[in-house]
PDB file of C-alpha atoms in Angstrom:
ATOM      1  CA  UNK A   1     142.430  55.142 130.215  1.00  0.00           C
ATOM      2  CA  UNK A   2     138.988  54.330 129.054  1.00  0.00           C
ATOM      3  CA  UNK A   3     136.282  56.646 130.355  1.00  0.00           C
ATOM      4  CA  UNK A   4     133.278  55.204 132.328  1.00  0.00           C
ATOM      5  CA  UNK A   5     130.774  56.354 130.086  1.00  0.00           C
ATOM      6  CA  UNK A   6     132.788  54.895 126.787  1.00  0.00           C
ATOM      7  CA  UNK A   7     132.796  51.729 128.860  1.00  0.00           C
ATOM      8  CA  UNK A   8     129.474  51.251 129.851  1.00  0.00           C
ATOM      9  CA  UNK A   9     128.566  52.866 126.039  1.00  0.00           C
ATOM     10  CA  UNK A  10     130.255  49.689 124.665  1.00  0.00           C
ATOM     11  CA  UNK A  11     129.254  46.720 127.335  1.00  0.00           C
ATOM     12  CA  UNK A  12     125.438  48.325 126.319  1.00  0.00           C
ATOM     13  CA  UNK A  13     126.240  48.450 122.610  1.00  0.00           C
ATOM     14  CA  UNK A  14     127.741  45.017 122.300  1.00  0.00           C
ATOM     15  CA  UNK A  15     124.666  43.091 124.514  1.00  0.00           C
ATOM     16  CA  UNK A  16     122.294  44.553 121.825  1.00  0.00           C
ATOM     17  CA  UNK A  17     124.406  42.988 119.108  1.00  0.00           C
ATOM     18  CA  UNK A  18     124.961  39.887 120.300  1.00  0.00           C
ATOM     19  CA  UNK A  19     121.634  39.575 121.303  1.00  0.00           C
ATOM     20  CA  UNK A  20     122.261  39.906 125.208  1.00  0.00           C
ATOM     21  CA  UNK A  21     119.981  42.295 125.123  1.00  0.00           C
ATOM     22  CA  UNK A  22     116.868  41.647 123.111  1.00  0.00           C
ATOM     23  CA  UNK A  23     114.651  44.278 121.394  1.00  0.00           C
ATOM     24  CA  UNK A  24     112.483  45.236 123.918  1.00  0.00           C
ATOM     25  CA  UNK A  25     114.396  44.904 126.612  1.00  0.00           C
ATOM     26  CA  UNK A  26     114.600  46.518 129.773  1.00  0.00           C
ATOM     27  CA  UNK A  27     117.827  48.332 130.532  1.00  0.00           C
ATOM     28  CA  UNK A  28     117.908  49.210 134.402  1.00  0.00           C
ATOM     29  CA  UNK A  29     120.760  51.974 135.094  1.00  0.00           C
ATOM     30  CA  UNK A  30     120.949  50.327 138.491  1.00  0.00           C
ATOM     31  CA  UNK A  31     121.511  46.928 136.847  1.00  0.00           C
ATOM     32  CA  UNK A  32     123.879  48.131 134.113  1.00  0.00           C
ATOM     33  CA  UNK A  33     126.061  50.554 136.801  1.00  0.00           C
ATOM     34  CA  UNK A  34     126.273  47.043 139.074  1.00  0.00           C
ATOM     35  CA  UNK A  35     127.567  45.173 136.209  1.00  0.00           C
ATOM     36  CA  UNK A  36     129.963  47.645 134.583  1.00  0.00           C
ATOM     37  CA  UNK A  37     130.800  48.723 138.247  1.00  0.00           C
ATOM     38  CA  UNK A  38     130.286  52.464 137.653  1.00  0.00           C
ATOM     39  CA  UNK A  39     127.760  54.890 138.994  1.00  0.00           C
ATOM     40  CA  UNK A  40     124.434  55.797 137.201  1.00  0.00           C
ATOM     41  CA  UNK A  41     125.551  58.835 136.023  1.00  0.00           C
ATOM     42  CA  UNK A  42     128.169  57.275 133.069  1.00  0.00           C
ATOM     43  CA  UNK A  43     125.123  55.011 132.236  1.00  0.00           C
ATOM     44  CA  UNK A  44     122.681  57.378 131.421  1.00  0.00           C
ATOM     45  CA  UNK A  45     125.130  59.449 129.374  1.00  0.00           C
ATOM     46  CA  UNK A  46     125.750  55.649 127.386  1.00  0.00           C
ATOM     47  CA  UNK A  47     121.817  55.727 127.238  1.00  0.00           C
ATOM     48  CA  UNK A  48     121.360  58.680 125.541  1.00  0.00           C
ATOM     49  CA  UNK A  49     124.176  58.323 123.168  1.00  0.00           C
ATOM     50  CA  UNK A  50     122.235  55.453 122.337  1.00  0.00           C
ATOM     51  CA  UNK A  51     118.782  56.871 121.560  1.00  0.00           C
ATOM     52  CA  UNK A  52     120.730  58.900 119.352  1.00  0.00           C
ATOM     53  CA  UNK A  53     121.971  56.261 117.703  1.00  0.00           C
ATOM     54  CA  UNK A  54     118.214  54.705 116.821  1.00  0.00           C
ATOM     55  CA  UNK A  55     119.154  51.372 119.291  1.00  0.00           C
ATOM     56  CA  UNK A  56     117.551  52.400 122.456  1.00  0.00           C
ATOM     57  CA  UNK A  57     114.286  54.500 123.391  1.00  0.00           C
ATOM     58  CA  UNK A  58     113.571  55.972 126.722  1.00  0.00           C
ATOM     59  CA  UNK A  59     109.983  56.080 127.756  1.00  0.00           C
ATOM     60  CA  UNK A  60     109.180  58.243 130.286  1.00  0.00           C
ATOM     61  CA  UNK A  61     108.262  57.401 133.667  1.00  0.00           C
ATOM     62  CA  UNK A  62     109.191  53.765 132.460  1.00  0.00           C
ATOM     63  CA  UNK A  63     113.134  53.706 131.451  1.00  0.00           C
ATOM     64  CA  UNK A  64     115.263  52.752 128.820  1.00  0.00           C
ATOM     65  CA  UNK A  65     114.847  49.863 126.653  1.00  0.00           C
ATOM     66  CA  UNK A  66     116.408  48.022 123.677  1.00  0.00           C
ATOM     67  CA  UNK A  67     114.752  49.797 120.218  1.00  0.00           C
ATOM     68  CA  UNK A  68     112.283  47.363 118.651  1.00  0.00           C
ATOM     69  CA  UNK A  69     111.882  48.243 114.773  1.00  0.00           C
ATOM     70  CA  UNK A  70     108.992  47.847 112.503  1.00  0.00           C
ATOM     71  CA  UNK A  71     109.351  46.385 109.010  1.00  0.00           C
ATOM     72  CA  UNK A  72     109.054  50.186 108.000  1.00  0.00           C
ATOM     73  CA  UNK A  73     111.906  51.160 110.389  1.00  0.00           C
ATOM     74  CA  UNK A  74     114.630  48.872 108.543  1.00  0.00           C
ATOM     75  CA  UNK A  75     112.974  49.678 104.938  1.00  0.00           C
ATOM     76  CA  UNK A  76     113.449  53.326 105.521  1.00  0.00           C
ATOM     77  CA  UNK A  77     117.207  52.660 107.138  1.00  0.00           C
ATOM     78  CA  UNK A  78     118.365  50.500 104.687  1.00  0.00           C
ATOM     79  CA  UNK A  79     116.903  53.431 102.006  1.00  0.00           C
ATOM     80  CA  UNK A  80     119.339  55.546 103.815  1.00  0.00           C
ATOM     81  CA  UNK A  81     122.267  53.609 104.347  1.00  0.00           C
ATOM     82  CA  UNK A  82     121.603  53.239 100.433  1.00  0.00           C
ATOM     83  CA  UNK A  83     121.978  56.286  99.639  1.00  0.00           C
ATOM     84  CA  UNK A  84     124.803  57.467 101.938  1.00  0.00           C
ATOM     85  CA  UNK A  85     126.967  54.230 100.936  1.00  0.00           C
ATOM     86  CA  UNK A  86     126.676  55.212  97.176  1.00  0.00           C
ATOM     87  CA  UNK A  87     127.754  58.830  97.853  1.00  0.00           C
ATOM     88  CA  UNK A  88     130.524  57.383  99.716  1.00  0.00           C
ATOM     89  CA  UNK A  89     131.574  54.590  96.935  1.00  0.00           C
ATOM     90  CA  UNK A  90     131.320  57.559  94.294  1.00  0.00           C
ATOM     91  CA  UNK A  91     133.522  59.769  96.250  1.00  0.00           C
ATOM     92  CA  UNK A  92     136.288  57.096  97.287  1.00  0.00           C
ATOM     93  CA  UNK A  93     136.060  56.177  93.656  1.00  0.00           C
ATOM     94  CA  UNK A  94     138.264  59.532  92.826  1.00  0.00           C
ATOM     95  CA  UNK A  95     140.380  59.290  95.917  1.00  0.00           C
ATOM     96  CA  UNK A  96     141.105  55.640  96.999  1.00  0.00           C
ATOM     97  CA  UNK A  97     144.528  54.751  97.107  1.00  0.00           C
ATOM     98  CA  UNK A  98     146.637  51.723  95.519  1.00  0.00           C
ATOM     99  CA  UNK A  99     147.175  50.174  99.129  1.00  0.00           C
ATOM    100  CA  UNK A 100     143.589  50.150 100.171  1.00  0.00           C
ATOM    101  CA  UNK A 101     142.424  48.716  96.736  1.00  0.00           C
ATOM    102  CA  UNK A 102     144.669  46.193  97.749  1.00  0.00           C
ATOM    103  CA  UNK A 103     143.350  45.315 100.792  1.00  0.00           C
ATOM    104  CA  UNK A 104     139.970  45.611  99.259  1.00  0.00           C
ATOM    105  CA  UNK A 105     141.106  42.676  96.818  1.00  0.00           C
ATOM    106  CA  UNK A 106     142.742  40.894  99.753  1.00  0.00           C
ATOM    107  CA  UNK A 107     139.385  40.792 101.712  1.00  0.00           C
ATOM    108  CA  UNK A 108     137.208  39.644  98.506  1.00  0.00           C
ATOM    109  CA  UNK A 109     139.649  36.470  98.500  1.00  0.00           C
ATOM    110  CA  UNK A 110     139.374  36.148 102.373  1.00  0.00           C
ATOM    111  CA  UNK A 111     135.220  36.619 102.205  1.00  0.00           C
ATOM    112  CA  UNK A 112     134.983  34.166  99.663  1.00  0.00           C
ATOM    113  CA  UNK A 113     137.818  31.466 101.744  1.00  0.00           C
ATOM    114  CA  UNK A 114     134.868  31.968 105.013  1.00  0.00           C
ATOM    115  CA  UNK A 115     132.150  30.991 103.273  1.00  0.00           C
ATOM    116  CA  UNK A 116     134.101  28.443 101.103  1.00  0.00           C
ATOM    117  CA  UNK A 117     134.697  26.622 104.620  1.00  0.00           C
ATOM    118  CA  UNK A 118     131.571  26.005 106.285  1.00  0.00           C
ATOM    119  CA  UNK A 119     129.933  29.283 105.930  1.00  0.00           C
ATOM    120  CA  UNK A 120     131.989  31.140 108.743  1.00  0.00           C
ATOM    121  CA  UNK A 121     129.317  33.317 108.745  1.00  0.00           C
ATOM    122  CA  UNK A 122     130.551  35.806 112.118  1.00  0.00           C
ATOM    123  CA  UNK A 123     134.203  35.887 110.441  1.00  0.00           C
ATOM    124  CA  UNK A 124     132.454  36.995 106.805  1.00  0.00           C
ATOM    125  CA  UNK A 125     130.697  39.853 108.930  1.00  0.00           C
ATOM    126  CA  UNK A 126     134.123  41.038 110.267  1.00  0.00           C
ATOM    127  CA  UNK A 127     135.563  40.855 106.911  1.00  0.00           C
ATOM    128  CA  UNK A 128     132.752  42.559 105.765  1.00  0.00           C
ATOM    129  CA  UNK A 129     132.656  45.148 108.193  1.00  0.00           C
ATOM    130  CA  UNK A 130     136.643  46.265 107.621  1.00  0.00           C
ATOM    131  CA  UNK A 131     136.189  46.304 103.447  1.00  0.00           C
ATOM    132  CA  UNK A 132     132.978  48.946 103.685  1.00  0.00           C
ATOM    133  CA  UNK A 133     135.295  51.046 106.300  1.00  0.00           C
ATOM    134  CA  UNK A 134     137.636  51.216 104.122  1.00  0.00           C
ATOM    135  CA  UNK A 135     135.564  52.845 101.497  1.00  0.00           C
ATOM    136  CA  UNK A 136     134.167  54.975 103.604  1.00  0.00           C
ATOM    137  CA  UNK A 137     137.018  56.668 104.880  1.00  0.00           C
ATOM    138  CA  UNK A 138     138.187  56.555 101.712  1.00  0.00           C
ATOM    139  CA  UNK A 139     135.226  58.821 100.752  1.00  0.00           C
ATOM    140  CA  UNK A 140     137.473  61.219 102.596  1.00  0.00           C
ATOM    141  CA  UNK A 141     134.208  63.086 104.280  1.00  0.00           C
ATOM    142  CA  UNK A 142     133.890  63.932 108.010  1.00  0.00           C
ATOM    143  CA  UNK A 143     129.825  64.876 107.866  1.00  0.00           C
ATOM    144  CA  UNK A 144     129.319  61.229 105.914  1.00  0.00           C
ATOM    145  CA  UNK A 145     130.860  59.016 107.983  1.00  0.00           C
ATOM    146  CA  UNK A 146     128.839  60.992 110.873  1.00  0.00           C
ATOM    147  CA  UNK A 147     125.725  60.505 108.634  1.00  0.00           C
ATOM    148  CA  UNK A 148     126.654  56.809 108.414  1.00  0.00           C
ATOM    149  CA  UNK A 149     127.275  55.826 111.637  1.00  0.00           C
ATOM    150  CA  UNK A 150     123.632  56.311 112.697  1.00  0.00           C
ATOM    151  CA  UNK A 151     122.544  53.427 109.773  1.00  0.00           C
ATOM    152  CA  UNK A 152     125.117  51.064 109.795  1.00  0.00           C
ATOM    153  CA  UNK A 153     124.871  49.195 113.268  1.00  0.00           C
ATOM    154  CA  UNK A 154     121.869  47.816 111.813  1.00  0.00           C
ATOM    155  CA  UNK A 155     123.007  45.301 109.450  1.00  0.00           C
ATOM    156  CA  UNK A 156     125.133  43.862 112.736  1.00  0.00           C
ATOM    157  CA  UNK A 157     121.807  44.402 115.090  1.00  0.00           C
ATOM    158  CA  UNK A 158     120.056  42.275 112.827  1.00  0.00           C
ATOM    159  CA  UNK A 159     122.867  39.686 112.128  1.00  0.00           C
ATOM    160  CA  UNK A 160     121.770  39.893 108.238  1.00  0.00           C
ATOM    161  CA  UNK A 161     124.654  37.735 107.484  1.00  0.00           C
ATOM    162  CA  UNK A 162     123.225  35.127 109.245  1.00  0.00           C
ATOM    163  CA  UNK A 163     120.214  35.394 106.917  1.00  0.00           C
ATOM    164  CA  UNK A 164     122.098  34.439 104.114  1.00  0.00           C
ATOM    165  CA  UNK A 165     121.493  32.111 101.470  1.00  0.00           C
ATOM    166  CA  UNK A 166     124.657  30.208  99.193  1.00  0.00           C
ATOM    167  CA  UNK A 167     122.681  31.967  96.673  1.00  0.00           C
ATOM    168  CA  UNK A 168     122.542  35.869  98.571  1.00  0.00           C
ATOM    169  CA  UNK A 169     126.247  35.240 100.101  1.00  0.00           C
ATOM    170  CA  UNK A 170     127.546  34.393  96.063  1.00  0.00           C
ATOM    171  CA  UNK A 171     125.567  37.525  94.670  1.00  0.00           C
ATOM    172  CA  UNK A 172     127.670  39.689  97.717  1.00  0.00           C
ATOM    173  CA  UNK A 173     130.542  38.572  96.748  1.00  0.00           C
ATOM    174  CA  UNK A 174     129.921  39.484  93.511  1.00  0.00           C
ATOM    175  CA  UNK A 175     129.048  42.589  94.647  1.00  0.00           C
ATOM    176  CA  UNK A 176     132.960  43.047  96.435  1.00  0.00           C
ATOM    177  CA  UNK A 177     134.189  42.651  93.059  1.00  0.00           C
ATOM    178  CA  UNK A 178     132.507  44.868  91.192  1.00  0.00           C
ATOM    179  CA  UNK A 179     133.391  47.737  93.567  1.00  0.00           C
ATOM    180  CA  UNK A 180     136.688  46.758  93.392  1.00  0.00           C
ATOM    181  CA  UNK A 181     136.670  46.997  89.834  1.00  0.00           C
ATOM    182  CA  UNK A 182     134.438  50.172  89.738  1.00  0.00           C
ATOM    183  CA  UNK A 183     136.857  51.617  92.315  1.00  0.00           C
ATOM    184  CA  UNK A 184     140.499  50.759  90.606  1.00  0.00           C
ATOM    185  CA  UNK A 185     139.040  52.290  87.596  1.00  0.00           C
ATOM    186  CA  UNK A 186     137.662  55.347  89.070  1.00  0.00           C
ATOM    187  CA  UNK A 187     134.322  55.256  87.851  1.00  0.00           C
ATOM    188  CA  UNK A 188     132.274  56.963  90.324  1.00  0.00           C
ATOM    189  CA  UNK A 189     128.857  56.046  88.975  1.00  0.00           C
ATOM    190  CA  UNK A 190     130.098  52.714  88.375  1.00  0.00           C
ATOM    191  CA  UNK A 191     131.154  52.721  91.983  1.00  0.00           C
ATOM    192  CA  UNK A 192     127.451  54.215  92.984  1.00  0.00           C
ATOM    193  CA  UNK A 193     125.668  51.889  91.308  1.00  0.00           C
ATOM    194  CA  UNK A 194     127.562  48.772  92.213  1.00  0.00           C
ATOM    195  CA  UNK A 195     127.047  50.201  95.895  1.00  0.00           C
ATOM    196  CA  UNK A 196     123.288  50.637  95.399  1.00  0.00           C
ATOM    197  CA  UNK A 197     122.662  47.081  94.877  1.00  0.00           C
ATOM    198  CA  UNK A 198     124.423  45.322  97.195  1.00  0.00           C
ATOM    199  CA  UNK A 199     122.869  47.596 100.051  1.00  0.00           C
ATOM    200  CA  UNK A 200     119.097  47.055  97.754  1.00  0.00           C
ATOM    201  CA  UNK A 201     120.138  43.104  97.917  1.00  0.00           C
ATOM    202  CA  UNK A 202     121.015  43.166 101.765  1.00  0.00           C
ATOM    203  CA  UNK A 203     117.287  45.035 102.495  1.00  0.00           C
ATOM    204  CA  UNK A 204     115.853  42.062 100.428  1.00  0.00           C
ATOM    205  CA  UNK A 205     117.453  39.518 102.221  1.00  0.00           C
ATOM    206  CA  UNK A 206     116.033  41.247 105.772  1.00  0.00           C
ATOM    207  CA  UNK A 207     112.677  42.221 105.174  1.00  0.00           C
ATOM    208  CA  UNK A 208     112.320  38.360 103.259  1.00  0.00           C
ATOM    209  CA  UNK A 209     113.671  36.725 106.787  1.00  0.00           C
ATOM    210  CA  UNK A 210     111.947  38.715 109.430  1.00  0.00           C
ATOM    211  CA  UNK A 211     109.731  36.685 111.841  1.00  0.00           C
ATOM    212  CA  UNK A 212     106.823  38.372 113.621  1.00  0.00           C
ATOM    213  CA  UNK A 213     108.899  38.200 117.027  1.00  0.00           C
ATOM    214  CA  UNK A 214     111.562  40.508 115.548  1.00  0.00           C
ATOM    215  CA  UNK A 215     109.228  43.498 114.253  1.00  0.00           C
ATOM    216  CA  UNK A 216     107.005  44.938 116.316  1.00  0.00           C
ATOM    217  CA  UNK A 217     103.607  46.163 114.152  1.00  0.00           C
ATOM    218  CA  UNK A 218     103.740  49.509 112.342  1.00  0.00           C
ATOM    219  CA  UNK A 219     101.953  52.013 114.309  1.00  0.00           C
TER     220      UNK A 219
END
């Protein structure tokens, strides 16, 4: 059975991605208990959980509210989520299996099918999303994935996919392969640097498409 708090955790989580709830938003524990039908207590456990996570911030005397980044914010997390997705490319690179290269291959074609018809652009991020899991579990460490999981929501916060040029959704693909390649051959610095710049590419893409109502000014 599915705790309260992991409930109300993922009804909060998945507003902010979709957008339900905007950055900047205010997020009443009266309002959110009503509509998950729980008590306040579950949803301020979910709150916190989520200022530790970087996608909520509590003021106090004023409540909780969806996180709103500066252009510095997402510079310095995609920096991070650089870094931490090489190390994890150059460690799966000695321990990846046959089967998930496999699927790895299997989800390049599928990527590349999406945007072949009509740009599915929320199916791409999926597909997305289940090749760079697989690579980091393959990385086969319990303190980065940890690491990770406080930098990756941001890419799906930010919808980068939907950012996307042909041009920027060709050079990702591109991108797939090459760890695929760098992986199968177990070249770890091969892997790192393939890894590198697709994550430098994807902070490109964001920091080039932000509009004034999505950052708020450095302070």
């Amino acid at each position: 059975m599915v705790r309260a708090v992991d409930r109300v955790y993922s009804h909060i989580r998945d507003g902010i991605i979709a957008g339900t709830y905007a950055p900047g938003a205010r997020l009443g524990e009266v309002d959110i208990a009503e509509l998950t039908e729980t008590s306040r207590t579950p949803v301020r456990e979910a709150l916190r959980q989520l200022e530790m996570e970087g996608l909520v911030e509590v003021v106090p005397h004023r409540g909780a509210r969806v996180y709103t980044w500066t252009a510095d914010d997402l510079e310095e997390i995609y920096d991070l989520r650089m870094t931490l997705e090489a190390m994890a490319a150059a460690r799966a690179a000695r321990r990846i299996g046959d089967k998930d290269i496999d699927r790895l291959s299997e989800l390049c074609d599928l990527m590349e099918s999406a945007a072949a018809n009509g740009q599915q652009l929320d199916l791409m991020a999926q597909l997305n999303d289940e090749f760079h899991a697989i690579v980091r579990t393959a990385a086969a460490s319990t303190r980065l994935l940890t690491m990770l999981g406080a930098v990756i929501q941001f890419p799906l916060v930010m919808r980068t996919f939907h950012r996307y040029a042909p041009a920027d959704v060709a050079r990702s693909h591109a991108h797939h392969r090459d760890l695929v390649a760098a992986l199968t051959s177990g070249d770890e610095i091969w892997a790192d640097s393939v890894m590198r710049a697709h994550v430098r590419a994807a902070k490109h893409v964001l920091l080039q498409s932000l509009t004034p109502d999505e950052v708020k000014e450095s302070e």
